Amino acid sequence: MIVLKFGGTSVGDAEAIARTGRIVSTRVDQGAVVVVSALAGVTNALIALAEQAAKGHLIGALGAVEALRARHMEQATLLLGEGERATETIAELSAMADELAHLAEALATLGDLTPRSLDAIASFGEKMSSLLCVAAFQQQGIPAVHVDACTVMITDATFTRAEPHPDAIADACRQSVLPLVRDGKVPVLGGFIGSSEVTGITTTLGRGGSDFSASLFGAAMRADAIEIWTDVDGMLTADPRVVPESKVLEQIAFDEAAELASFGAKVLHPNTIAPAVRLGIPVYVLNSRRPEGKGTKITFEAPKRAVTAIAGKNDVTLIKVGSPRMLLTEGFLRSLFDVFERHRTSVDVVATSEVSVSLTVDEVSQIDVIVSDLRRLGDVTLERNRGIVAVVGGAIALGGHAMSRALEAIGDVRVHMLSLSATGINLTMVVDDDQVQPAMRRLHAAFFGGRAS
Ligand code: ADP
Ligand code: ASP
Ligand code: MG
């Protein structure tokens, strides 16, 4: 059995959904479970309308709801024409838009946007897209059945970035997804959304989380493969939006893919790899606009290259904690990392010296409390507007000249911090935010050829 996940652009409009249906129909015989994202741009629109409503701009928020209603209904009409299926689907989509409008009104009255209500609103993208896709697939003759992802993706109650509960997900899949597959049906679920195990209230897995949903479902059902269908030919040697000359990687190791995803390769949600790796399920990244392409295969065995790809991400915060007295005393680092764990903020890159520890974080919602807790340990400085470039390769640290070439290539770009992961697979450099893209281009040119600027 295969889990196929289609991202926002792969279900962005009627034409894309029809193309997606054609891909699904080639997989029905193997057993297929489909996970879909919201239509491209819908999650952003939902979050924006929630913020607008909570600020009291109800008319604007309701206008946005109507635009979403119209967009989904228009695509439904294009896909389904007229008839019972079209009427039913349009009525269901419209009822969802009504529900969304009520939520927006409630938010405008409350004047406050909690993570819980943000998830309630953001979940509508996948709720609507999964309904639309099921109807479209059925219209194409696929035995598709809708499964409400909230009943299967069981999580904790950390709204906007919920932690999945794999055992509960596996139980739910055994009960309500696998029997459908055994019956020759194609279950279709929304990605990204779930519900709290204790309260049943809607949660989400964080932005870009549909990839993670697909891999969690794949692991829960012991799938033979997980296919991530997107708008590029696979995982490339760099983000093609930054480096147009980047090339498709036919095969890449799980650990390299995980590093690339964590350091900005948005093509995969950073958590996607972990559930698959535990069971050795291969993950493929494929282009839904060019399904005949081979895409990228992510597995344990992959050719060991000094440098496999370059990634980069913006909006990183660098924190330096200086504590000449305490740094090397026992327990100092533990107390330091405890602070981040307590505030559920993950640290990306770390470097230590005799008198200070430098680290980077992405997530700054808890930064004020983190800084105040860190001040108990030493002097704290915070540098915003930083970015990270990462040179990832399974053999980067094994002899060769990869490191010296990387440093030479970035030339006069100022490096605030440098770190080579212990596994020797990732060389990360913290640079000024506006230097991330130039640095990526220079590094790519040095390792893969092409233009440096
Ligand atoms: P989806 O909506 O299908 O989930 P995303 O927009 O989340 O798609 O991810 C696909 C995008 O990831 C591509 O359009 C590309 O710009 C970006 N990307 C970043 N780094 C890479 C990389 N190394 N290889 C491929 N794509 C990448
Ligand atoms: N629709 C969600 C988002 O835009 C999840 C996803 O597309 O993976 O973040
Ligand atoms: Mg994505």
Short mmCIF file of C-alpha atoms and ligand atoms in Angstrom, two decimals:
data_model
loop_
_atom_site.label_atom_id
_atom_site.label_comp_id
_atom_site.label_asym_id
_atom_site.label_seq_id
_atom_site.Cartn_x
_atom_site.Cartn_y
_atom_site.Cartn_z
CA MET A 1 0.00 0.00 0.00
CA ILE A 2 1.16 3.49 -0.83
CA VAL A 3 0.39 6.81 0.83
CA LEU A 4 0.22 9.64 -1.69
CA LYS A 5 0.31 13.24 -0.47
CA PHE A 6 -0.60 16.12 -2.74
CA GLY A 7 0.46 19.63 -1.77
CA GLY A 8 -1.44 22.87 -2.28
CA THR A 9 -0.39 23.50 -5.88
CA SER A 10 -1.22 19.89 -6.81
CA VAL A 11 -4.84 20.54 -5.74
CA GLY A 12 -4.81 24.29 -6.46
CA ASP A 13 -7.64 24.30 -9.01
CA ALA A 14 -9.88 22.01 -11.06
CA GLU A 15 -7.19 21.27 -13.64
CA ALA A 16 -4.63 20.37 -10.96
CA ILE A 17 -7.14 18.20 -9.07
CA ALA A 18 -8.02 16.34 -12.28
CA ARG A 19 -4.31 15.74 -12.90
CA THR A 20 -3.95 14.49 -9.33
CA GLY A 21 -6.89 12.11 -9.86
CA ARG A 22 -5.12 10.67 -12.90
CA ILE A 23 -2.03 9.99 -10.78
CA VAL A 24 -4.14 8.36 -8.04
CA SER A 25 -5.85 6.10 -10.57
CA THR A 26 -2.47 4.63 -11.54
CA ARG A 27 -1.95 3.55 -7.91
CA VAL A 28 -5.35 2.05 -7.04
CA ASP A 29 -4.26 -1.53 -7.75
CA GLN A 30 -1.40 -1.30 -5.24
CA GLY A 31 -3.70 0.02 -2.52
CA ALA A 32 -3.64 3.77 -2.08
CA VAL A 33 -4.34 6.21 0.73
CA VAL A 34 -4.47 9.86 -0.34
CA VAL A 35 -3.60 12.84 1.84
CA VAL A 36 -4.35 16.31 0.48
CA SER A 37 -3.38 19.83 1.49
CA ALA A 38 -5.64 22.83 1.30
CA LEU A 39 -5.94 24.47 -2.14
CA ALA A 40 -2.85 26.64 -2.74
CA GLY A 41 -2.97 29.83 -0.69
CA VAL A 42 -6.05 28.85 1.32
CA THR A 43 -4.30 28.29 4.67
CA ASN A 44 -2.67 31.73 4.41
CA ALA A 45 -6.07 33.26 3.61
CA LEU A 46 -7.68 31.49 6.58
CA ILE A 47 -5.02 32.66 9.02
CA ALA A 48 -5.28 36.21 7.69
CA LEU A 49 -9.07 36.21 8.04
CA ALA A 50 -8.86 34.87 11.60
CA GLU A 51 -6.48 37.70 12.51
CA GLN A 52 -8.71 40.23 10.78
CA ALA A 53 -11.83 38.99 12.57
CA ALA A 54 -10.13 39.02 15.97
CA LYS A 55 -9.12 42.64 15.37
CA GLY A 56 -12.79 43.43 14.85
CA HIS A 57 -12.65 43.82 11.06
CA LEU A 58 -15.60 41.51 10.55
CA ILE A 59 -16.67 42.78 7.13
CA GLY A 60 -13.24 42.13 5.69
CA ALA A 61 -13.10 38.67 7.30
CA LEU A 62 -16.55 37.73 5.99
CA GLY A 63 -15.50 38.97 2.55
CA ALA A 64 -12.58 36.57 2.69
CA VAL A 65 -14.93 33.72 3.68
CA GLU A 66 -17.11 34.48 0.66
CA ALA A 67 -14.06 34.49 -1.64
CA LEU A 68 -13.11 31.04 -0.31
CA ARG A 69 -16.68 29.80 -0.73
CA ALA A 70 -16.76 31.05 -4.33
CA ARG A 71 -13.36 29.57 -5.17
CA HIS A 72 -14.24 26.09 -3.88
CA MET A 73 -17.69 26.12 -5.46
CA GLU A 74 -16.32 27.25 -8.81
CA GLN A 75 -13.73 24.47 -8.88
CA ALA A 76 -16.40 21.96 -7.79
CA THR A 77 -18.62 23.02 -10.70
CA LEU A 78 -15.73 22.75 -13.15
CA LEU A 79 -14.89 19.27 -11.89
CA LEU A 80 -18.33 17.84 -11.29
CA GLY A 81 -20.60 19.62 -13.76
CA GLU A 82 -24.23 19.19 -12.77
CA GLY A 83 -26.02 16.33 -11.09
CA GLU A 84 -26.42 14.84 -7.66
CA ARG A 85 -22.73 14.60 -6.79
CA ALA A 86 -22.20 18.25 -7.76
CA THR A 87 -25.24 19.45 -5.81
CA GLU A 88 -24.27 17.50 -2.69
CA THR A 89 -20.63 18.54 -2.76
CA ILE A 90 -21.46 22.19 -3.32
CA ALA A 91 -23.98 22.09 -0.47
CA GLU A 92 -21.37 20.57 1.86
CA LEU A 93 -18.71 23.10 0.86
CA SER A 94 -21.18 25.90 1.35
CA ALA A 95 -22.18 24.60 4.79
CA MET A 96 -18.48 24.65 5.73
CA ALA A 97 -18.18 28.24 4.55
CA ASP A 98 -21.22 29.08 6.74
CA GLU A 99 -19.51 27.47 9.71
CA LEU A 100 -16.38 29.46 8.97
CA ALA A 101 -18.38 32.68 8.86
CA HIS A 102 -19.87 31.86 12.27
CA LEU A 103 -16.41 31.27 13.68
CA ALA A 104 -15.24 34.61 12.27
CA GLU A 105 -18.22 36.33 13.92
CA ALA A 106 -17.42 34.68 17.22
CA LEU A 107 -13.80 35.80 16.98
CA ALA A 108 -14.88 39.36 16.22
CA THR A 109 -17.07 39.32 19.33
CA LEU A 110 -14.33 37.86 21.52
CA GLY A 111 -11.67 40.12 20.06
CA ASP A 112 -9.02 37.56 20.89
CA LEU A 113 -7.29 34.94 18.77
CA THR A 114 -6.14 31.93 20.75
CA PRO A 115 -4.03 29.14 19.21
CA ARG A 116 -7.07 26.91 19.63
CA SER A 117 -9.37 29.14 17.59
CA LEU A 118 -6.63 29.69 15.02
CA ASP A 119 -6.48 25.92 14.49
CA ALA A 120 -10.26 25.70 14.29
CA ILE A 121 -10.19 28.19 11.41
CA ALA A 122 -6.99 26.98 9.70
CA SER A 123 -8.37 23.42 9.57
CA PHE A 124 -11.07 24.44 7.08
CA GLY A 125 -8.62 24.45 4.17
CA GLU A 126 -7.98 20.71 4.40
CA LYS A 127 -11.58 19.97 5.41
CA MET A 128 -12.83 21.62 2.21
CA SER A 129 -10.09 20.36 -0.12
CA SER A 130 -10.49 16.74 1.00
CA LEU A 131 -14.25 16.86 0.33
CA LEU A 132 -13.72 18.43 -3.06
CA CYS A 133 -11.02 15.94 -4.03
CA VAL A 134 -13.08 12.89 -3.00
CA ALA A 135 -15.95 14.01 -5.20
CA ALA A 136 -13.62 14.79 -8.09
CA PHE A 137 -11.88 11.41 -7.81
CA GLN A 138 -15.23 9.60 -7.71
CA GLN A 139 -16.25 11.51 -10.83
CA GLN A 140 -13.11 10.12 -12.48
CA GLY A 141 -14.17 6.59 -11.55
CA ILE A 142 -11.83 6.15 -8.57
CA PRO A 143 -13.44 4.30 -5.61
CA ALA A 144 -12.57 7.20 -3.29
CA VAL A 145 -14.03 7.47 0.23
CA HIS A 146 -13.69 10.46 2.53
CA VAL A 147 -12.22 9.85 5.98
CA ASP A 148 -12.31 12.71 8.46
CA ALA A 149 -8.63 13.22 9.32
CA CYS A 150 -9.54 14.61 12.74
CA THR A 151 -10.79 11.16 13.76
CA VAL A 152 -7.52 9.49 12.78
CA MET A 153 -4.73 12.02 13.36
CA ILE A 154 -4.77 11.87 17.15
CA THR A 155 -2.52 14.42 18.85
CA ASP A 156 -1.87 16.21 22.11
CA ALA A 157 -3.49 19.60 22.69
CA THR A 158 -0.59 21.85 21.69
CA PHE A 159 -2.58 23.95 19.26
CA THR A 160 -0.83 25.16 16.08
CA ARG A 161 1.97 22.60 16.51
CA ALA A 162 0.41 19.50 17.96
CA GLU A 163 2.42 16.40 18.80
CA PRO A 164 1.02 13.27 17.17
CA HIS A 165 0.26 10.17 19.28
CA PRO A 166 1.49 7.36 17.01
CA ASP A 167 -0.16 4.45 18.88
CA ALA A 168 -3.57 6.10 18.85
CA ILE A 169 -3.11 6.98 15.17
CA ALA A 170 -2.23 3.36 14.38
CA ASP A 171 -5.35 2.13 16.23
CA ALA A 172 -7.57 4.60 14.43
CA CYS A 173 -6.05 3.67 11.06
CA ARG A 174 -6.63 -0.02 11.75
CA GLN A 175 -10.24 0.71 12.55
CA SER A 176 -11.26 3.15 9.89
CA VAL A 177 -8.70 3.36 7.09
CA LEU A 178 -7.16 -0.08 6.50
CA PRO A 179 -10.50 -1.91 6.12
CA LEU A 180 -11.35 0.48 3.29
CA VAL A 181 -8.06 -0.23 1.54
CA ARG A 182 -8.65 -3.97 1.93
CA ASP A 183 -12.02 -3.43 0.28
CA GLY A 184 -10.33 -1.89 -2.76
CA LYS A 185 -11.37 1.65 -1.80
CA VAL A 186 -9.16 4.73 -1.80
CA PRO A 187 -9.44 6.63 1.51
CA VAL A 188 -8.87 10.38 1.13
CA LEU A 189 -7.91 12.47 4.16
CA GLY A 190 -6.94 16.05 4.75
CA GLY A 191 -3.35 16.52 5.87
CA PHE A 192 -2.21 19.00 8.55
CA ILE A 193 -5.30 18.58 10.77
CA GLY A 194 -6.01 16.34 13.73
CA SER A 195 -7.70 16.35 17.10
CA SER A 196 -6.68 16.20 20.71
CA GLU A 197 -6.80 12.68 22.17
CA VAL A 198 -8.29 13.93 25.40
CA THR A 199 -10.83 16.53 24.29
CA GLY A 200 -11.39 15.77 20.60
CA ILE A 201 -10.85 19.44 19.80
CA THR A 202 -9.32 20.24 16.39
CA THR A 203 -5.55 20.71 16.26
CA THR A 204 -2.99 21.25 13.48
CA LEU A 205 0.53 19.92 13.02
CA GLY A 206 2.07 23.27 12.06
CA ARG A 207 2.59 24.93 8.69
CA GLY A 208 3.51 22.57 5.91
CA GLY A 209 2.30 19.71 8.13
CA SER A 210 0.53 17.65 5.45
CA ASP A 211 3.85 15.96 4.59
CA PHE A 212 4.09 14.96 8.25
CA SER A 213 0.50 13.62 8.18
CA ALA A 214 1.35 11.47 5.17
CA SER A 215 4.40 10.01 6.82
CA LEU A 216 2.58 9.37 10.12
CA PHE A 217 -0.25 7.58 8.30
CA GLY A 218 2.31 5.69 6.21
CA ALA A 219 4.12 4.52 9.34
CA ALA A 220 0.87 3.71 11.17
CA MET A 221 -0.24 1.47 8.31
CA ARG A 222 3.19 0.07 7.44
CA ALA A 223 2.92 1.46 3.91
CA ASP A 224 5.34 0.22 1.25
CA ALA A 225 6.12 3.78 0.20
CA ILE A 226 5.18 7.38 0.86
CA GLU A 227 4.92 9.65 -2.16
CA ILE A 228 5.07 13.41 -1.67
CA TRP A 229 3.66 15.00 -4.84
CA THR A 230 4.57 18.65 -5.27
CA ASP A 231 5.42 21.35 -7.82
CA VAL A 232 9.11 20.55 -8.43
CA ASP A 233 10.84 17.51 -9.94
CA GLY A 234 12.04 16.17 -6.58
CA MET A 235 14.56 17.27 -4.00
CA LEU A 236 17.04 19.48 -5.77
CA THR A 237 20.59 20.55 -5.01
CA ALA A 238 19.06 23.85 -3.77
CA ASP A 239 15.72 25.66 -3.76
CA PRO A 240 15.12 26.36 -7.48
CA ARG A 241 13.53 29.68 -6.57
CA VAL A 242 16.90 30.81 -5.23
CA VAL A 243 19.22 28.83 -7.48
CA PRO A 244 17.62 28.31 -10.90
CA GLU A 245 20.47 25.99 -11.99
CA SER A 246 19.78 23.49 -9.18
CA LYS A 247 19.54 19.85 -10.24
CA VAL A 248 17.29 16.99 -9.21
CA LEU A 249 18.80 14.43 -6.84
CA GLU A 250 17.77 10.92 -7.89
CA GLN A 251 18.47 9.46 -4.50
CA ILE A 252 19.29 10.89 -1.12
CA ALA A 253 19.80 9.43 2.35
CA PHE A 254 17.17 9.89 5.08
CA ASP A 255 19.57 11.83 7.29
CA GLU A 256 20.55 14.21 4.49
CA ALA A 257 16.92 14.83 3.60
CA ALA A 258 16.09 15.48 7.24
CA GLU A 259 18.92 18.02 7.54
CA LEU A 260 17.89 19.77 4.33
CA ALA A 261 14.29 19.96 5.49
CA SER A 262 15.31 21.38 8.88
CA PHE A 263 17.48 24.02 7.26
CA GLY A 264 14.96 25.43 4.83
CA ALA A 265 14.19 22.95 2.05
CA LYS A 266 10.47 23.57 2.30
CA VAL A 267 9.76 20.75 -0.13
CA LEU A 268 9.56 18.48 2.94
CA HIS A 269 8.23 19.32 6.39
CA PRO A 270 11.17 18.73 8.77
CA ASN A 271 9.34 16.00 10.70
CA THR A 272 8.41 13.98 7.64
CA ILE A 273 11.39 11.70 7.67
CA ALA A 274 11.35 10.42 11.28
CA PRO A 275 8.27 8.13 11.16
CA ALA A 276 9.35 6.67 7.80
CA VAL A 277 12.94 6.12 8.86
CA ARG A 278 11.92 4.09 11.90
CA LEU A 279 10.30 1.51 9.65
CA GLY A 280 12.57 1.97 6.65
CA ILE A 281 9.69 3.11 4.43
CA PRO A 282 11.07 4.87 1.34
CA VAL A 283 9.82 8.40 0.71
CA TYR A 284 9.60 9.71 -2.86
CA VAL A 285 9.31 13.36 -3.85
CA LEU A 286 7.57 13.72 -7.20
CA ASN A 287 6.22 16.42 -9.52
CA SER A 288 2.46 16.24 -10.05
CA ARG A 289 2.83 18.34 -13.21
CA ARG A 290 5.30 15.85 -14.66
CA PRO A 291 4.29 12.48 -13.22
CA GLU A 292 6.46 10.60 -15.69
CA GLY A 293 9.60 11.97 -13.97
CA LYS A 294 11.53 9.72 -11.58
CA GLY A 295 11.59 12.21 -8.72
CA THR A 296 13.81 11.70 -5.70
CA LYS A 297 13.97 8.51 -3.67
CA ILE A 298 14.83 8.97 0.01
CA THR A 299 16.19 5.80 1.65
CA PHE A 300 18.87 4.47 3.99
CA GLU A 301 21.26 3.66 1.20
CA ALA A 302 22.22 6.52 -1.02
CA PRO A 303 25.44 7.45 -2.74
CA LYS A 304 27.82 9.14 -0.28
CA ARG A 305 28.69 12.50 -1.75
CA ALA A 306 30.85 15.10 -0.08
CA VAL A 307 28.17 17.70 -0.76
CA THR A 308 24.64 16.68 -1.68
CA ALA A 309 22.74 19.97 -1.52
CA ILE A 310 22.62 23.51 -0.15
CA ALA A 311 19.75 24.84 1.95
CA GLY A 312 19.03 28.15 3.57
CA LYS A 313 16.50 29.76 5.82
CA ASN A 314 15.66 33.25 6.92
CA ASP A 315 14.28 34.80 10.11
CA VAL A 316 16.60 33.07 12.50
CA THR A 317 17.43 34.45 15.94
CA LEU A 318 20.91 34.02 17.35
CA ILE A 319 21.23 33.87 21.14
CA LYS A 320 24.56 34.16 22.89
CA VAL A 321 24.94 33.28 26.54
CA GLY A 322 28.23 34.33 28.09
CA SER A 323 29.12 33.08 31.49
CA PRO A 324 32.84 33.10 32.25
CA ARG A 325 32.26 31.75 35.73
CA MET A 326 29.89 28.96 34.99
CA LEU A 327 30.36 27.77 31.49
CA LEU A 328 32.41 24.73 32.15
CA THR A 329 30.85 23.86 35.44
CA GLU A 330 28.89 20.68 35.67
CA GLY A 331 25.28 21.00 34.74
CA PHE A 332 25.57 24.37 33.03
CA LEU A 333 24.64 23.15 29.58
CA ARG A 334 21.84 21.06 31.01
CA SER A 335 20.36 24.10 32.76
CA LEU A 336 20.71 26.06 29.55
CA PHE A 337 18.90 23.52 27.40
CA ASP A 338 16.30 22.98 30.10
CA VAL A 339 15.18 26.54 29.49
CA PHE A 340 14.46 25.78 25.84
CA GLU A 341 12.76 22.51 26.64
CA ARG A 342 10.55 24.14 29.25
CA HIS A 343 9.36 26.66 26.69
CA ARG A 344 9.06 24.07 23.93
CA THR A 345 11.42 25.87 21.61
CA SER A 346 13.81 23.80 19.60
CA VAL A 347 17.39 24.85 19.10
CA ASP A 348 18.82 24.45 15.59
CA VAL A 349 22.53 25.16 15.68
CA VAL A 350 24.86 25.28 18.66
CA ALA A 351 28.47 26.35 19.06
CA THR A 352 30.37 26.65 22.31
CA SER A 353 33.57 28.37 23.27
CA GLU A 354 35.41 28.65 26.55
CA VAL A 355 33.27 31.55 27.68
CA SER A 356 30.05 31.49 25.73
CA VAL A 357 27.42 29.34 24.10
CA SER A 358 25.78 30.51 20.87
CA LEU A 359 22.63 28.98 19.54
CA THR A 360 19.92 29.67 17.03
CA VAL A 361 16.15 29.34 17.19
CA ASP A 362 13.42 29.71 14.60
CA GLU A 363 10.45 29.93 16.84
CA VAL A 364 10.33 33.18 18.81
CA SER A 365 6.89 33.12 20.39
CA GLN A 366 8.47 32.31 23.79
CA ILE A 367 11.63 34.37 23.34
CA ASP A 368 10.95 36.91 26.10
CA VAL A 369 10.54 34.28 28.81
CA ILE A 370 13.46 32.31 27.43
CA VAL A 371 15.76 35.33 27.62
CA SER A 372 14.63 36.17 31.11
CA ASP A 373 15.28 32.57 32.27
CA LEU A 374 18.68 32.54 30.52
CA ARG A 375 19.71 35.74 32.29
CA ARG A 376 19.89 33.68 35.49
CA LEU A 377 22.69 31.70 33.85
CA GLY A 378 24.78 34.47 32.30
CA ASP A 379 24.86 37.54 30.05
CA VAL A 380 22.48 37.18 27.16
CA THR A 381 22.59 38.90 23.78
CA LEU A 382 19.99 38.47 21.13
CA GLU A 383 20.66 39.00 17.43
CA ARG A 384 17.61 39.03 15.23
CA ASN A 385 17.68 39.26 11.42
CA ARG A 386 20.00 36.36 11.00
CA GLY A 387 19.73 33.47 8.58
CA ILE A 388 21.33 30.08 8.12
CA VAL A 389 22.95 28.48 5.13
CA ALA A 390 23.62 24.77 5.32
CA VAL A 391 25.92 22.64 3.21
CA VAL A 392 24.65 19.09 3.55
CA GLY A 393 26.47 15.94 2.48
CA GLY A 394 27.00 12.48 3.96
CA ALA A 395 30.76 12.69 3.57
CA ILE A 396 31.37 16.40 4.11
CA ALA A 397 33.74 15.86 6.99
CA LEU A 398 35.63 12.93 5.51
CA GLY A 399 38.79 14.41 4.08
CA GLY A 400 38.38 16.13 0.74
CA HIS A 401 38.20 19.87 0.57
CA ALA A 402 34.52 20.50 1.12
CA MET A 403 34.93 22.64 4.21
CA SER A 404 37.70 24.85 2.91
CA ARG A 405 35.89 25.20 -0.40
CA ALA A 406 32.71 26.25 1.38
CA LEU A 407 34.49 28.93 3.36
CA GLU A 408 36.34 30.16 0.33
CA ALA A 409 33.13 30.25 -1.72
CA ILE A 410 31.16 32.46 0.59
CA GLY A 411 33.98 35.01 0.39
CA ASP A 412 33.15 38.29 2.09
CA VAL A 413 29.75 37.22 3.45
CA ARG A 414 30.06 37.73 7.19
CA VAL A 415 29.73 34.50 9.18
CA HIS A 416 28.44 34.98 12.73
CA MET A 417 28.68 31.37 13.73
CA LEU A 418 29.87 28.14 12.18
CA SER A 419 29.05 24.59 13.14
CA LEU A 420 29.76 21.14 11.79
CA SER A 421 27.30 18.55 13.05
CA ALA A 422 28.80 15.69 15.04
CA THR A 423 27.73 13.20 12.40
CA GLY A 424 29.69 15.29 9.93
CA ILE A 425 26.79 15.62 7.57
CA ASN A 426 25.96 19.28 7.82
CA LEU A 427 28.06 22.44 7.83
CA THR A 428 25.93 25.37 8.94
CA MET A 429 26.79 29.04 8.83
CA VAL A 430 24.82 31.79 10.48
CA VAL A 431 24.88 34.89 8.30
CA ASP A 432 22.97 38.18 8.02
CA ASP A 433 19.43 37.51 6.90
CA ASP A 434 19.86 39.36 3.60
CA GLN A 435 22.98 37.33 2.81
CA VAL A 436 21.27 33.91 2.88
CA GLN A 437 20.37 33.86 -0.80
CA PRO A 438 23.68 35.25 -2.12
CA ALA A 439 25.55 32.78 0.08
CA MET A 440 23.42 29.89 -1.21
CA ARG A 441 24.16 30.89 -4.81
CA ARG A 442 27.88 31.14 -4.17
CA LEU A 443 28.01 27.79 -2.41
CA HIS A 444 25.96 26.14 -5.11
CA ALA A 445 28.24 27.53 -7.82
CA ALA A 446 31.30 26.29 -5.96
CA PHE A 447 30.00 22.74 -5.54
CA PHE A 448 27.73 22.24 -8.52
CA GLY A 449 28.81 24.85 -11.07
CA GLY A 450 26.66 27.62 -12.52
CA ARG A 451 26.51 31.29 -11.66
CA ALA A 452 27.61 32.57 -8.26
CA SER A 453 25.34 35.63 -8.30
P1 ADP B 1 3.59 21.72 -1.40
O1 ADP B 1 2.52 22.76 -1.44
O2 ADP B 1 3.48 20.72 -2.51
O3 ADP B 1 3.75 21.10 -0.04
P2 ADP B 1 5.83 23.47 -0.89
O4 ADP B 1 5.69 24.84 -1.45
O5 ADP B 1 5.61 23.26 0.56
O6 ADP B 1 4.93 22.48 -1.76
O7 ADP B 1 7.29 22.89 -1.25
C1 ADP B 1 7.75 22.90 -2.58
C2 ADP B 1 8.74 24.03 -2.76
O8 ADP B 1 9.88 23.77 -1.96
C3 ADP B 1 9.30 24.16 -4.15
O9 ADP B 1 8.46 24.90 -4.99
C4 ADP B 1 10.66 24.82 -3.91
O10 ADP B 1 10.63 26.21 -4.17
C5 ADP B 1 10.91 24.62 -2.43
N1 ADP B 1 12.23 24.04 -2.14
C6 ADP B 1 13.11 24.51 -1.23
N2 ADP B 1 14.23 23.80 -1.23
C7 ADP B 1 14.08 22.81 -2.14
C8 ADP B 1 14.90 21.74 -2.58
N3 ADP B 1 16.11 21.50 -2.09
N4 ADP B 1 14.40 20.92 -3.54
C9 ADP B 1 13.18 21.12 -4.05
N5 ADP B 1 12.36 22.13 -3.67
C10 ADP B 1 12.79 22.96 -2.73
N1 ASP B 2 -2.19 23.71 4.26
C1 ASP B 2 -1.17 23.68 5.29
C2 ASP B 2 -0.21 24.84 5.10
O1 ASP B 2 -0.32 25.57 4.13
C3 ASP B 2 -0.46 22.38 5.38
C4 ASP B 2 0.30 21.95 4.14
O2 ASP B 2 0.02 22.45 3.05
O3 ASP B 2 1.18 21.09 4.24
O4 ASP B 2 0.65 25.04 5.91
MG MG B 3 4.64 21.80 1.76
#
